[in-house]
Amino acid sequence: MSGKLRQRTSANAADSATQSVNEKILKECHSLYTEPENGMVKIAEGLGLSLLAPRKKITVLMIGNHSAGKSSFINWYVEEHVQRTGVAIETQGFSFITSGRKRESLTGNATLHLYPHFEPLRQIEGVTDYLTTEISTSKQKKFSLVTFVDTPGLVDGDMKYPFDVNKSILWLGDLADLIFVFFDPIGQALCKRTLNLVEELNHKHAERIRFYLSKADEAGHESDRQRVMMQIVQELCKRPGLNRTGFDMPTIYVPNMNSKGSRCANQIEEVCKDIEKTINQTIQTTLNSLEKDCDQIADIVEDKLAKDSVTASVNLRAKFRGALFGFIGMLLPLVLLATYLVSTKSEVVKVLGEDILATMSLYLGPLARAWQKVPAQYSQYVIMGIVGVALIMLLIAKFASSTKPTLSRKQKKSLLEVRDYVQNTVKSKKQKLYQEYLKQSVADHDL
Ligand SMILES: Nc1nc2c(ncn2[C@@H]2O[C@H](COP(=O)(O)OP(=O)(O)O)[C@@H](O)[C@H]2O)c(=O)[nH]1
Ligand SMILES: [Mg+2]
């Protein structure tokens, strides 16, 4: 084995090891969210929080004029002829190109079942019929971590699409991690439709967009290529929504298509690097969001427990108040009734004897005098009044002692379990995955 070949083989081996670590990290994060029993999405839902599971791959949306070389680029990246190229514009739709265990083509309906996050596309009329998925077994480059979305080529004029292309592309732009815009030197490099769409996408997702001058081998000599580039950049800069300082537009072409033997520089590796960078960023963001989501869940649990302990102490006070009012409500009317009966020497208390009654009314002082002023014919009203007061006091006691529901012991236990799970189990898993990621990425830089 020659030195160079050996070097390349070991680089490839390292590359596939990196890929499998990255794949594993994204897969494990995904399942931490989606497990049916213990998944974070389900846990959060129980706490009134809606979480989105991270995706296992990044999505690259390819847009550009008809025949700009989008499908050819995908075939080159995948190293398999998955997408037909040079297709008539009328037959073009959206295609998802992704890796899987066996080569397969799926219809629109199957695609939307397979990728539930694309489900809203169904609402755009007619799209489902023009949607396919190509699953390839290729493991080339970083393909196992990428889903390409190939879009219909855009042209100006009366061309009628069987569905709202602009709306669909804009919607896909919201979901994509990267948006590649291909401009080709021949054909309609400056199609208005493409420019309008790019302007709109740029408005929302400037950081995801990358511009490329595709099929650069067909641009002629270096001076012609420069001129084409200038024209495109000028046209782009005319759009207020696209006026950036300095346009970066690598020139690329599919190496084996350079039939004319053009010697122009090919920056197609830049595209691969961009994809790789985005994968790495996605892994970091996914791990960071995992930590944030754990914290968010733990915070909600803390909050619920704190509120519950406040409610419990409010309940305790209410119960005490209720008991107090209840006691007064019973005692006060009884005392009033007793003093009334004693003071008025009512028949009911005559058994106590005249002397005792006289002494008692003497001790009752002004209260006895007040009771004695009540004419005998009103006595029943006084008694009814006192009973009424007693009833009112008891009602107050009932209201004062009303309590709010608190968590049962079982509920509290399950909340604490949730907190422990996210703070310990999930976080330590995240820590481990981060370490694996860093170890591998440091190793990459060592190469
Ligand atoms: N010379 C050259 N031809 C290319 C290149 N990429 C694509 N083509 C050709 O351009 C035509 C349109 O390419 P295709 O990938 O179907 O474009 P799409 O409509 O953007 O998907 C096909 O005939 C391809 O063979 C390239 O980099 N160099
Ligand atoms: Mg195509």
GROMACS .gro file of C-alpha atoms and ligand atoms in nm:
model
  476
    1MET     CA    1   0.000   0.000   0.000
    2SER     CA    2   0.146   0.335  -0.096
    3GLY     CA    3   0.195   0.597   0.172
    4LYS     CA    4  -0.063   0.828   0.025
    5LEU     CA    5  -0.323   0.556  -0.005
    6ARG     CA    6  -0.259   0.439   0.349
    7GLN     CA    7  -0.302   0.794   0.473
    8ARG     CA    8  -0.628   0.829   0.290
    9THR     CA    9  -0.760   0.497   0.415
   10SER     CA   10  -0.686   0.592   0.773
   11ALA     CA   11  -0.844   0.935   0.716
   12ASN     CA   12  -1.152   0.762   0.580
   13ALA     CA   13  -1.165   0.530   0.878
   14ALA     CA   14  -1.139   0.826   1.114
   15ASP     CA   15  -1.403   1.003   0.911
   16SER     CA   16  -1.648   0.719   0.940
   17ALA     CA   17  -1.572   0.687   1.313
   18THR     CA   18  -1.649   1.058   1.357
   19GLN     CA   19  -1.964   1.014   1.159
   20SER     CA   20  -2.080   0.726   1.371
   21VAL     CA   21  -2.011   0.920   1.693
   22ASN     CA   22  -2.206   1.218   1.561
   23GLU     CA   23  -2.484   0.994   1.437
   24LYS     CA   24  -2.501   0.823   1.773
   25ILE     CA   25  -2.514   1.155   1.961
   26LEU     CA   26  -2.801   1.287   1.752
   27LYS     CA   27  -2.986   0.956   1.768
   28GLU     CA   28  -2.952   0.931   2.146
   29CYS     CA   29  -3.065   1.289   2.194
   30HIS     CA   30  -3.361   1.223   1.971
   31SER     CA   31  -3.463   0.917   2.168
   32LEU     CA   32  -3.420   1.097   2.503
   33TYR     CA   33  -3.701   1.319   2.379
   34THR     CA   34  -3.919   1.064   2.205
   35GLU     CA   35  -3.911   0.753   2.425
   36PRO     CA   36  -4.274   0.659   2.479
   37GLU     CA   37  -4.238   0.606   2.857
   38ASN     CA   38  -3.973   0.846   2.978
   39GLY     CA   39  -3.937   1.081   2.681
   40MET     CA   40  -3.881   1.447   2.762
   41VAL     CA   41  -4.159   1.547   2.522
   42LYS     CA   42  -4.406   1.338   2.720
   43ILE     CA   43  -4.273   1.452   3.059
   44ALA     CA   44  -4.293   1.816   2.951
   45GLU     CA   45  -4.643   1.767   2.814
   46GLY     CA   46  -4.755   1.646   3.157
   47LEU     CA   47  -4.623   1.973   3.301
   48GLY     CA   48  -4.795   2.189   3.041
   49LEU     CA   49  -4.478   2.257   2.843
   50SER     CA   50  -4.443   2.173   2.477
   51LEU     CA   51  -4.101   2.058   2.363
   52LEU     CA   52  -3.983   1.969   2.016
   53ALA     CA   53  -3.767   1.663   1.969
   54PRO     CA   54  -3.440   1.745   1.793
   55ARG     CA   55  -3.393   1.595   1.450
   56LYS     CA   56  -3.144   1.322   1.375
   57LYS     CA   57  -3.013   1.487   1.058
   58ILE     CA   58  -2.965   1.832   0.921
   59THR     CA   59  -3.179   1.949   0.630
   60VAL     CA   60  -3.024   2.117   0.329
   61LEU     CA   61  -3.267   2.297   0.102
   62MET     CA   62  -3.145   2.333  -0.257
   63ILE     CA   63  -3.288   2.615  -0.461
   64GLY     CA   64  -3.200   2.775  -0.790
   65ASN     CA   65  -3.306   2.812  -1.147
   66HIS     CA   66  -3.407   2.522  -1.361
   67SER     CA   67  -3.097   2.332  -1.476
   68ALA     CA   68  -2.863   2.507  -1.232
   69GLY     CA   69  -2.714   2.171  -1.134
   70LYS     CA   70  -2.893   2.108  -0.804
   71SER     CA   71  -2.976   1.743  -0.869
   72SER     CA   72  -2.631   1.676  -1.014
   73PHE     CA   73  -2.471   1.817  -0.700
   74ILE     CA   74  -2.679   1.586  -0.482
   75ASN     CA   75  -2.580   1.284  -0.694
   76TRP     CA   76  -2.217   1.388  -0.662
   77TYR     CA   77  -2.244   1.423  -0.285
   78VAL     CA   78  -2.422   1.093  -0.240
   79GLU     CA   79  -2.202   0.926  -0.503
   80GLU     CA   80  -2.503   0.752  -0.645
   81HIS     CA   81  -2.743   0.844  -0.921
   82VAL     CA   82  -3.040   0.905  -0.691
   83GLN     CA   83  -3.183   1.208  -0.867
   84ARG     CA   84  -3.262   1.233  -1.234
   85THR     CA   85  -3.082   1.522  -1.396
   86GLY     CA   86  -3.155   1.738  -1.696
   87VAL     CA   87  -3.526   1.683  -1.636
   88ALA     CA   88  -3.795   1.885  -1.813
   89ILE     CA   89  -3.924   2.152  -1.583
   90GLU     CA   90  -4.288   2.044  -1.607
   91THR     CA   91  -4.223   1.714  -1.432
   92GLN     CA   92  -4.029   1.853  -1.138
   93GLY     CA   93  -4.147   1.837  -0.781
   94PHE     CA   94  -3.989   1.822  -0.438
   95SER     CA   95  -3.761   1.532  -0.346
   96PHE     CA   96  -3.615   1.440  -0.013
   97ILE     CA   97  -3.288   1.253  -0.046
   98THR     CA   98  -3.184   1.076   0.267
   99SER     CA   99  -2.988   0.775   0.385
  100GLY     CA  100  -3.139   0.454   0.505
  101ARG     CA  101  -3.091   0.081   0.528
  102LYS     CA  102  -3.219   0.000   0.184
  103ARG     CA  103  -3.263   0.173  -0.148
  104GLU     CA  104  -3.622   0.282  -0.177
  105SER     CA  105  -3.846   0.546  -0.335
  106LEU     CA  106  -4.143   0.673  -0.140
  107THR     CA  107  -4.453   0.857  -0.255
  108GLY     CA  108  -4.570   1.187  -0.109
  109ASN     CA  109  -4.802   1.029   0.145
  110ALA     CA  110  -4.540   0.785   0.269
  111THR     CA  111  -4.292   1.074   0.291
  112LEU     CA  112  -4.518   1.276   0.516
  113HIS     CA  113  -4.575   0.971   0.736
  114LEU     CA  114  -4.204   0.912   0.763
  115TYR     CA  115  -4.124   1.275   0.849
  116PRO     CA  116  -4.405   1.404   1.070
  117HIS     CA  117  -4.236   1.744   1.094
  118PHE     CA  118  -4.302   1.796   0.723
  119GLU     CA  119  -4.670   1.711   0.770
  120PRO     CA  120  -4.790   2.077   0.738
  121LEU     CA  121  -4.677   2.063   0.372
  122ARG     CA  122  -4.994   1.864   0.309
  123GLN     CA  123  -5.190   2.183   0.365
  124ILE     CA  124  -5.035   2.339   0.056
  125GLU     CA  125  -5.265   2.212  -0.215
  126GLY     CA  126  -5.121   1.974  -0.470
  127VAL     CA  127  -4.776   1.937  -0.313
  128THR     CA  128  -4.825   1.580  -0.187
  129ASP     CA  129  -4.864   1.454  -0.544
  130TYR     CA  130  -4.534   1.615  -0.639
  131LEU     CA  131  -4.338   1.491  -0.342
  132THR     CA  132  -4.105   1.190  -0.332
  133THR     CA  133  -3.835   1.053  -0.108
  134GLU     CA  134  -3.529   0.874  -0.234
  135ILE     CA  135  -3.363   0.662   0.031
  136SER     CA  136  -3.008   0.567  -0.048
  137THR     CA  137  -2.774   0.334   0.134
  138SER     CA  138  -2.478   0.557   0.057
  139LYS     CA  139  -2.245   0.639   0.344
  140GLN     CA  140  -2.036   0.882   0.142
  141LYS     CA  141  -1.915   1.208   0.292
  142LYS     CA  142  -2.155   1.312   0.569
  143PHE     CA  143  -2.460   1.184   0.389
  144SER     CA  144  -2.585   0.975   0.681
  145LEU     CA  145  -2.639   1.302   0.871
  146VAL     CA  146  -2.796   1.502   0.590
  147THR     CA  147  -3.134   1.519   0.422
  148PHE     CA  148  -3.128   1.709   0.096
  149VAL     CA  149  -3.446   1.873  -0.027
  150ASP     CA  150  -3.432   1.910  -0.405
  151THR     CA  151  -3.678   2.168  -0.531
  152PRO     CA  152  -3.835   2.232  -0.870
  153GLY     CA  153  -3.630   2.461  -1.088
  154LEU     CA  154  -3.764   2.810  -1.114
  155VAL     CA  155  -3.827   2.995  -1.440
  156ASP     CA  156  -3.984   3.326  -1.528
  157GLY     CA  157  -4.284   3.362  -1.753
  158ASP     CA  158  -4.616   3.189  -1.781
  159MET     CA  159  -4.505   2.852  -1.654
  160LYS     CA  160  -4.787   2.719  -1.437
  161TYR     CA  161  -4.688   2.498  -1.148
  162PRO     CA  162  -4.948   2.251  -1.021
  163PHE     CA  163  -4.890   2.382  -0.668
  164ASP     CA  164  -4.770   2.696  -0.494
  165VAL     CA  165  -4.392   2.657  -0.537
  166ASN     CA  166  -4.297   2.980  -0.362
  167LYS     CA  167  -4.509   2.910  -0.059
  168SER     CA  168  -4.371   2.555  -0.032
  169ILE     CA  169  -4.010   2.667  -0.062
  170LEU     CA  170  -4.058   2.943   0.195
  171TRP     CA  171  -4.214   2.694   0.433
  172LEU     CA  172  -3.927   2.448   0.381
  173GLY     CA  173  -3.684   2.735   0.437
  174ASP     CA  174  -3.816   2.768   0.792
  175LEU     CA  175  -3.725   2.407   0.859
  176ALA     CA  176  -3.393   2.388   0.680
  177ASP     CA  177  -3.059   2.420   0.854
  178LEU     CA  178  -2.889   2.528   0.534
  179ILE     CA  179  -3.025   2.688   0.218
  180PHE     CA  180  -2.805   2.650  -0.089
  181VAL     CA  181  -2.877   2.889  -0.374
  182PHE     CA  182  -2.730   2.774  -0.705
  183PHE     CA  183  -2.671   3.025  -0.983
  184ASP     CA  184  -2.543   2.890  -1.313
  185PRO     CA  185  -2.354   3.100  -1.567
  186ILE     CA  186  -2.560   2.999  -1.867
  187GLY     CA  187  -2.933   2.969  -1.894
  188GLN     CA  188  -3.120   3.208  -1.675
  189ALA     CA  189  -2.866   3.297  -1.415
  190LEU     CA  190  -3.076   3.588  -1.302
  191CYS     CA  191  -3.427   3.453  -1.303
  192LYS     CA  192  -3.651   3.705  -1.128
  193ARG     CA  193  -3.848   3.437  -0.956
  194THR     CA  194  -3.537   3.294  -0.792
  195LEU     CA  195  -3.426   3.642  -0.686
  196ASN     CA  196  -3.764   3.726  -0.533
  197LEU     CA  197  -3.763   3.403  -0.339
  198VAL     CA  198  -3.404   3.443  -0.224
  199GLU     CA  199  -3.481   3.794  -0.108
  200GLU     CA  200  -3.771   3.671   0.098
  201LEU     CA  201  -3.574   3.380   0.245
  202ASN     CA  202  -3.283   3.610   0.320
  203HIS     CA  203  -3.514   3.836   0.512
  204LYS     CA  204  -3.590   3.556   0.758
  205HIS     CA  205  -3.287   3.328   0.747
  206ALA     CA  206  -2.986   3.522   0.622
  207GLU     CA  207  -2.748   3.310   0.832
  208ARG     CA  208  -2.859   2.986   0.669
  209ILE     CA  209  -2.820   3.096   0.309
  210ARG     CA  210  -2.513   3.016   0.096
  211PHE     CA  211  -2.472   3.129  -0.263
  212TYR     CA  212  -2.279   2.925  -0.518
  213LEU     CA  213  -2.190   2.982  -0.880
  214SER     CA  214  -2.261   2.633  -1.010
  215LYS     CA  215  -2.151   2.468  -1.333
  216ALA     CA  216  -1.856   2.705  -1.318
  217ASP     CA  217  -1.668   2.491  -1.571
  218GLU     CA  218  -1.913   2.618  -1.831
  219ALA     CA  219  -1.842   2.982  -1.760
  220GLY     CA  220  -1.563   2.997  -2.014
  221HIS     CA  221  -1.232   3.165  -1.939
  222GLU     CA  222  -1.143   3.319  -1.610
  223SER     CA  223  -1.237   3.668  -1.736
  224ASP     CA  224  -1.581   3.546  -1.848
  225ARG     CA  225  -1.636   3.378  -1.517
  226GLN     CA  226  -1.546   3.701  -1.334
  227ARG     CA  227  -1.792   3.889  -1.551
  228VAL     CA  228  -2.075   3.643  -1.486
  229MET     CA  229  -2.001   3.658  -1.116
  230MET     CA  230  -2.003   4.038  -1.120
  231GLN     CA  231  -2.336   4.039  -1.300
  232ILE     CA  232  -2.496   3.804  -1.049
  233VAL     CA  233  -2.358   3.992  -0.750
  234GLN     CA  234  -2.469   4.324  -0.897
  235GLU     CA  235  -2.817   4.189  -0.956
  236LEU     CA  236  -2.831   4.055  -0.601
  237CYS     CA  237  -2.712   4.383  -0.454
  238LYS     CA  238  -2.984   4.575  -0.636
  239ARG     CA  239  -3.232   4.405  -0.407
  240PRO     CA  240  -3.262   4.605  -0.085
  241GLY     CA  241  -3.330   4.283   0.107
  242LEU     CA  242  -3.007   4.128  -0.017
  243ASN     CA  243  -2.764   4.413   0.017
  244ARG     CA  244  -2.487   4.253   0.217
  245THR     CA  245  -2.140   4.383   0.259
  246GLY     CA  246  -1.932   4.151   0.047
  247PHE     CA  247  -2.086   3.853  -0.125
  248ASP     CA  248  -1.915   3.525  -0.080
  249MET     CA  249  -1.990   3.309  -0.380
  250PRO     CA  250  -1.767   3.007  -0.426
  251THR     CA  251  -1.750   2.873  -0.780
  252ILE     CA  252  -1.825   2.504  -0.803
  253TYR     CA  253  -1.876   2.230  -1.058
  254VAL     CA  254  -1.928   1.859  -1.048
  255PRO     CA  255  -1.573   1.733  -1.118
  256ASN     CA  256  -1.657   1.457  -1.366
  257MET     CA  257  -1.880   1.689  -1.570
  258ASN     CA  258  -1.597   1.913  -1.669
  259SER     CA  259  -1.595   1.779  -2.024
  260LYS     CA  260  -1.429   2.086  -2.172
  261GLY     CA  261  -1.134   2.051  -1.940
  262SER     CA  262  -1.187   2.393  -1.788
  263ARG     CA  263  -0.913   2.487  -1.550
  264CYS     CA  264  -1.119   2.712  -1.330
  265ALA     CA  265  -1.088   2.663  -0.958
  266ASN     CA  266  -1.340   2.424  -0.809
  267GLN     CA  267  -1.450   2.514  -0.458
  268ILE     CA  268  -1.694   2.225  -0.425
  269GLU     CA  269  -1.508   2.108  -0.113
  270GLU     CA  270  -1.621   2.432   0.052
  271VAL     CA  271  -1.978   2.310   0.018
  272CYS     CA  272  -1.889   1.988   0.199
  273LYS     CA  273  -1.713   2.187   0.470
  274ASP     CA  274  -2.020   2.405   0.513
  275ILE     CA  275  -2.235   2.096   0.558
  276GLU     CA  276  -1.989   1.954   0.808
  277LYS     CA  277  -1.977   2.279   1.004
  278THR     CA  278  -2.353   2.291   1.023
  279ILE     CA  279  -2.365   1.931   1.146
  280ASN     CA  280  -2.121   2.018   1.422
  281GLN     CA  281  -2.317   2.327   1.518
  282THR     CA  282  -2.637   2.125   1.521
  283ILE     CA  283  -2.483   1.870   1.757
  284GLN     CA  284  -2.373   2.144   1.993
  285THR     CA  285  -2.708   2.321   1.979
  286THR     CA  286  -2.891   1.993   2.033
  287LEU     CA  287  -2.683   1.913   2.341
  288ASN     CA  288  -2.721   2.266   2.474
  289SER     CA  289  -3.097   2.260   2.421
  290LEU     CA  290  -3.111   1.927   2.599
  291GLU     CA  291  -2.953   2.087   2.907
  292LYS     CA  292  -3.184   2.391   2.880
  293ASP     CA  293  -3.491   2.173   2.847
  294CYS     CA  294  -3.386   1.972   3.154
  295ASP     CA  295  -3.352   2.297   3.349
  296GLN     CA  296  -3.685   2.417   3.227
  297ILE     CA  297  -3.855   2.096   3.339
  298ALA     CA  298  -3.678   2.107   3.676
  299ASP     CA  299  -3.782   2.472   3.723
  300ILE     CA  300  -4.146   2.391   3.658
  301VAL     CA  301  -4.128   2.105   3.910
  302GLU     CA  302  -3.967   2.336   4.172
  303ASP     CA  303  -4.231   2.596   4.106
  304LYS     CA  304  -4.513   2.347   4.143
  305LEU     CA  305  -4.369   2.215   4.471
  306ALA     CA  306  -4.312   2.567   4.609
  307LYS     CA  307  -4.666   2.671   4.517
  308ASP     CA  308  -4.799   2.356   4.677
  309SER     CA  309  -4.624   2.424   5.007
  310VAL     CA  310  -4.763   2.781   5.008
  311THR     CA  311  -5.111   2.641   4.944
  312ALA     CA  312  -5.064   2.392   5.226
  313SER     CA  313  -4.976   2.664   5.475
  314VAL     CA  314  -5.263   2.885   5.352
  315ASN     CA  315  -5.490   2.584   5.403
  316LEU     CA  316  -5.361   2.532   5.755
  317ARG     CA  317  -5.436   2.894   5.846
  318ALA     CA  318  -5.779   2.868   5.688
  319LYS     CA  319  -5.855   2.558   5.892
  320PHE     CA  320  -5.748   2.735   6.212
  321ARG     CA  321  -5.962   3.039   6.125
  322GLY     CA  322  -6.255   2.813   6.050
  323ALA     CA  323  -6.221   2.635   6.381
  324LEU     CA  324  -6.206   2.969   6.563
  325PHE     CA  325  -6.517   3.106   6.394
  326GLY     CA  326  -6.691   2.775   6.450
  327PHE     CA  327  -6.608   2.783   6.818
  328ILE     CA  328  -6.722   3.145   6.857
  329GLY     CA  329  -7.024   3.071   6.645
  330MET     CA  330  -7.128   2.801   6.889
  331LEU     CA  331  -7.016   2.959   7.214
  332LEU     CA  332  -7.128   3.321   7.179
  333PRO     CA  333  -7.494   3.249   7.105
  334LEU     CA  334  -7.497   2.989   7.382
  335VAL     CA  335  -7.366   3.245   7.631
  336LEU     CA  336  -7.613   3.508   7.511
  337LEU     CA  337  -7.897   3.258   7.534
  338ALA     CA  338  -7.796   3.147   7.881
  339THR     CA  339  -7.763   3.503   8.013
  340TYR     CA  340  -8.096   3.595   7.856
  341LEU     CA  341  -8.269   3.302   8.016
  342VAL     CA  342  -8.105   3.374   8.353
  343SER     CA  343  -8.175   3.748   8.347
  344THR     CA  344  -8.536   3.712   8.246
  345LYS     CA  345  -8.581   3.427   8.495
  346SER     CA  346  -8.728   3.217   8.222
  347GLU     CA  347  -8.926   2.903   8.307
  348VAL     CA  348  -8.652   2.683   8.163
  349VAL     CA  349  -8.395   2.792   8.425
  350LYS     CA  350  -8.635   2.820   8.723
  351VAL     CA  351  -8.499   2.486   8.855
  352LEU     CA  352  -8.180   2.667   8.964
  353GLY     CA  353  -8.379   2.847   9.234
  354GLU     CA  354  -8.456   3.216   9.286
  355ASP     CA  355  -8.142   3.292   9.487
  356ILE     CA  356  -7.895   3.157   9.242
  357LEU     CA  357  -8.071   3.331   8.956
  358ALA     CA  358  -8.068   3.665   9.140
  359THR     CA  359  -7.695   3.634   9.221
  360MET     CA  360  -7.617   3.539   8.866
  361SER     CA  361  -7.807   3.834   8.717
  362LEU     CA  362  -7.629   4.061   8.963
  363TYR     CA  363  -7.292   3.940   8.827
  364LEU     CA  364  -7.411   3.983   8.472
  365GLY     CA  365  -7.444   4.356   8.541
  366PRO     CA  366  -7.539   4.577   8.247
  367LEU     CA  367  -7.604   4.272   8.025
  368ALA     CA  368  -7.871   4.153   8.270
  369ARG     CA  369  -8.025   4.502   8.279
  370ALA     CA  370  -8.033   4.509   7.898
  371TRP     CA  371  -8.196   4.169   7.878
  372GLN     CA  372  -8.449   4.268   8.147
  373LYS     CA  373  -8.559   4.563   7.934
  374VAL     CA  374  -8.677   4.327   7.660
  375PRO     CA  375  -9.054   4.295   7.692
  376ALA     CA  376  -9.170   3.939   7.760
  377GLN     CA  377  -9.376   3.915   7.438
  378TYR     CA  378  -9.057   3.960   7.233
  379SER     CA  379  -8.861   3.686   7.402
  380GLN     CA  380  -8.912   3.433   7.123
  381TYR     CA  381  -8.780   3.683   6.872
  382VAL     CA  382  -8.468   3.735   7.081
  383ILE     CA  383  -8.410   3.362   7.097
  384MET     CA  384  -8.462   3.328   6.724
  385GLY     CA  385  -8.227   3.618   6.667
  386ILE     CA  386  -7.957   3.454   6.875
  387VAL     CA  387  -8.001   3.126   6.689
  388GLY     CA  388  -7.978   3.325   6.363
  389VAL     CA  389  -7.651   3.483   6.474
  390ALA     CA  390  -7.520   3.135   6.556
  391LEU     CA  391  -7.608   3.012   6.209
  392ILE     CA  392  -7.438   3.311   6.043
  393MET     CA  393  -7.124   3.253   6.249
  394LEU     CA  394  -7.121   2.889   6.145
  395LEU     CA  395  -7.158   2.990   5.781
  396ILE     CA  396  -6.865   3.230   5.815
  397ALA     CA  397  -6.668   2.948   5.974
  398LYS     CA  398  -6.740   2.729   5.676
  399PHE     CA  399  -6.623   2.992   5.426
  400ALA     CA  400  -6.318   3.088   5.631
  401SER     CA  401  -6.206   2.729   5.646
  402SER     CA  402  -6.240   2.658   5.273
  403THR     CA  403  -5.911   2.512   5.139
  404LYS     CA  404  -5.751   2.477   4.797
  405PRO     CA  405  -5.652   2.135   4.660
  406THR     CA  406  -5.294   2.031   4.724
  407LEU     CA  407  -5.076   1.763   4.565
  408SER     CA  408  -5.120   1.414   4.690
  409ARG     CA  409  -4.821   1.232   4.828
  410LYS     CA  410  -4.809   1.021   4.513
  411GLN     CA  411  -4.816   1.328   4.289
  412LYS     CA  412  -4.534   1.487   4.487
  413LYS     CA  413  -4.330   1.172   4.462
  414SER     CA  414  -4.369   1.152   4.087
  415LEU     CA  415  -4.273   1.521   4.050
  416LEU     CA  416  -3.957   1.460   4.250
  417GLU     CA  417  -3.881   1.158   4.035
  418VAL     CA  418  -3.916   1.369   3.721
  419ARG     CA  419  -3.679   1.629   3.864
  420ASP     CA  420  -3.426   1.367   3.958
  421TYR     CA  421  -3.452   1.203   3.619
  422VAL     CA  422  -3.387   1.520   3.418
  423GLN     CA  423  -3.131   1.667   3.656
  424ASN     CA  424  -2.931   1.350   3.709
  425THR     CA  425  -2.996   1.081   3.452
  426VAL     CA  426  -3.050   1.298   3.144
  427LYS     CA  427  -2.786   1.554   3.233
  428SER     CA  428  -2.519   1.296   3.300
  429LYS     CA  429  -2.604   1.133   2.968
  430LYS     CA  430  -2.570   1.471   2.801
  431GLN     CA  431  -2.235   1.525   2.972
  432LYS     CA  432  -2.113   1.191   2.842
  433LEU     CA  433  -2.227   1.265   2.489
  434TYR     CA  434  -2.061   1.607   2.499
  435GLN     CA  435  -1.736   1.449   2.606
  436GLU     CA  436  -1.756   1.197   2.325
  437TYR     CA  437  -1.826   1.478   2.081
  438LEU     CA  438  -1.535   1.690   2.204
  439LYS     CA  439  -1.295   1.397   2.216
  440GLN     CA  440  -1.378   1.313   1.859
  441SER     CA  441  -1.367   1.672   1.733
  442VAL     CA  442  -1.031   1.733   1.899
  443ALA     CA  443  -0.905   1.414   1.735
  444ASP     CA  444  -1.031   1.549   1.403
  445HIS     CA  445  -0.824   1.861   1.442
  446ASP     CA  446  -0.519   1.658   1.530
  447LEU     CA  447  -0.531   1.483   1.195
  448LIG     N1  448  -2.059   2.103  -1.722
  448LIG     C1  449  -2.138   2.083  -1.617
  448LIG     N2  450  -2.265   2.041  -1.637
  448LIG     C2  451  -2.344   2.022  -1.530
  448LIG     C3  452  -2.296   2.044  -1.397
  448LIG     N3  453  -2.396   2.018  -1.311
  448LIG     C4  454  -2.503   1.980  -1.386
  448LIG     N4  455  -2.473   1.982  -1.516
  448LIG     C5  456  -2.564   1.951  -1.626
  448LIG     O1  457  -2.667   2.047  -1.629
  448LIG     C6  458  -2.791   1.988  -1.659
  448LIG     C7  459  -2.893   2.022  -1.550
  448LIG     O2  460  -2.849   1.966  -1.431
  448LIG     P1  461  -2.950   1.928  -1.313
  448LIG     O3  462  -2.868   1.874  -1.204
  448LIG     O4  463  -3.060   1.844  -1.363
  448LIG     O5  464  -3.007   2.071  -1.275
  448LIG     P2  465  -3.130   2.106  -1.179
  448LIG     O6  466  -3.245   2.137  -1.268
  448LIG     O7  467  -3.086   2.227  -1.106
  448LIG     O8  468  -3.153   1.989  -1.092
  448LIG     C8  469  -2.769   1.840  -1.671
  448LIG     O9  470  -2.765   1.806  -1.807
  448LIG     C9  471  -2.634   1.816  -1.607
  448LIG    O10  472  -2.565   1.714  -1.672
  448LIG    C10  473  -2.161   2.089  -1.381
  448LIG    O11  474  -2.110   2.111  -1.271
  448LIG     N5  475  -2.087   2.106  -1.495
  449MG      MG  476  -3.327   1.879  -1.065
   0.00000   0.00000   0.00000
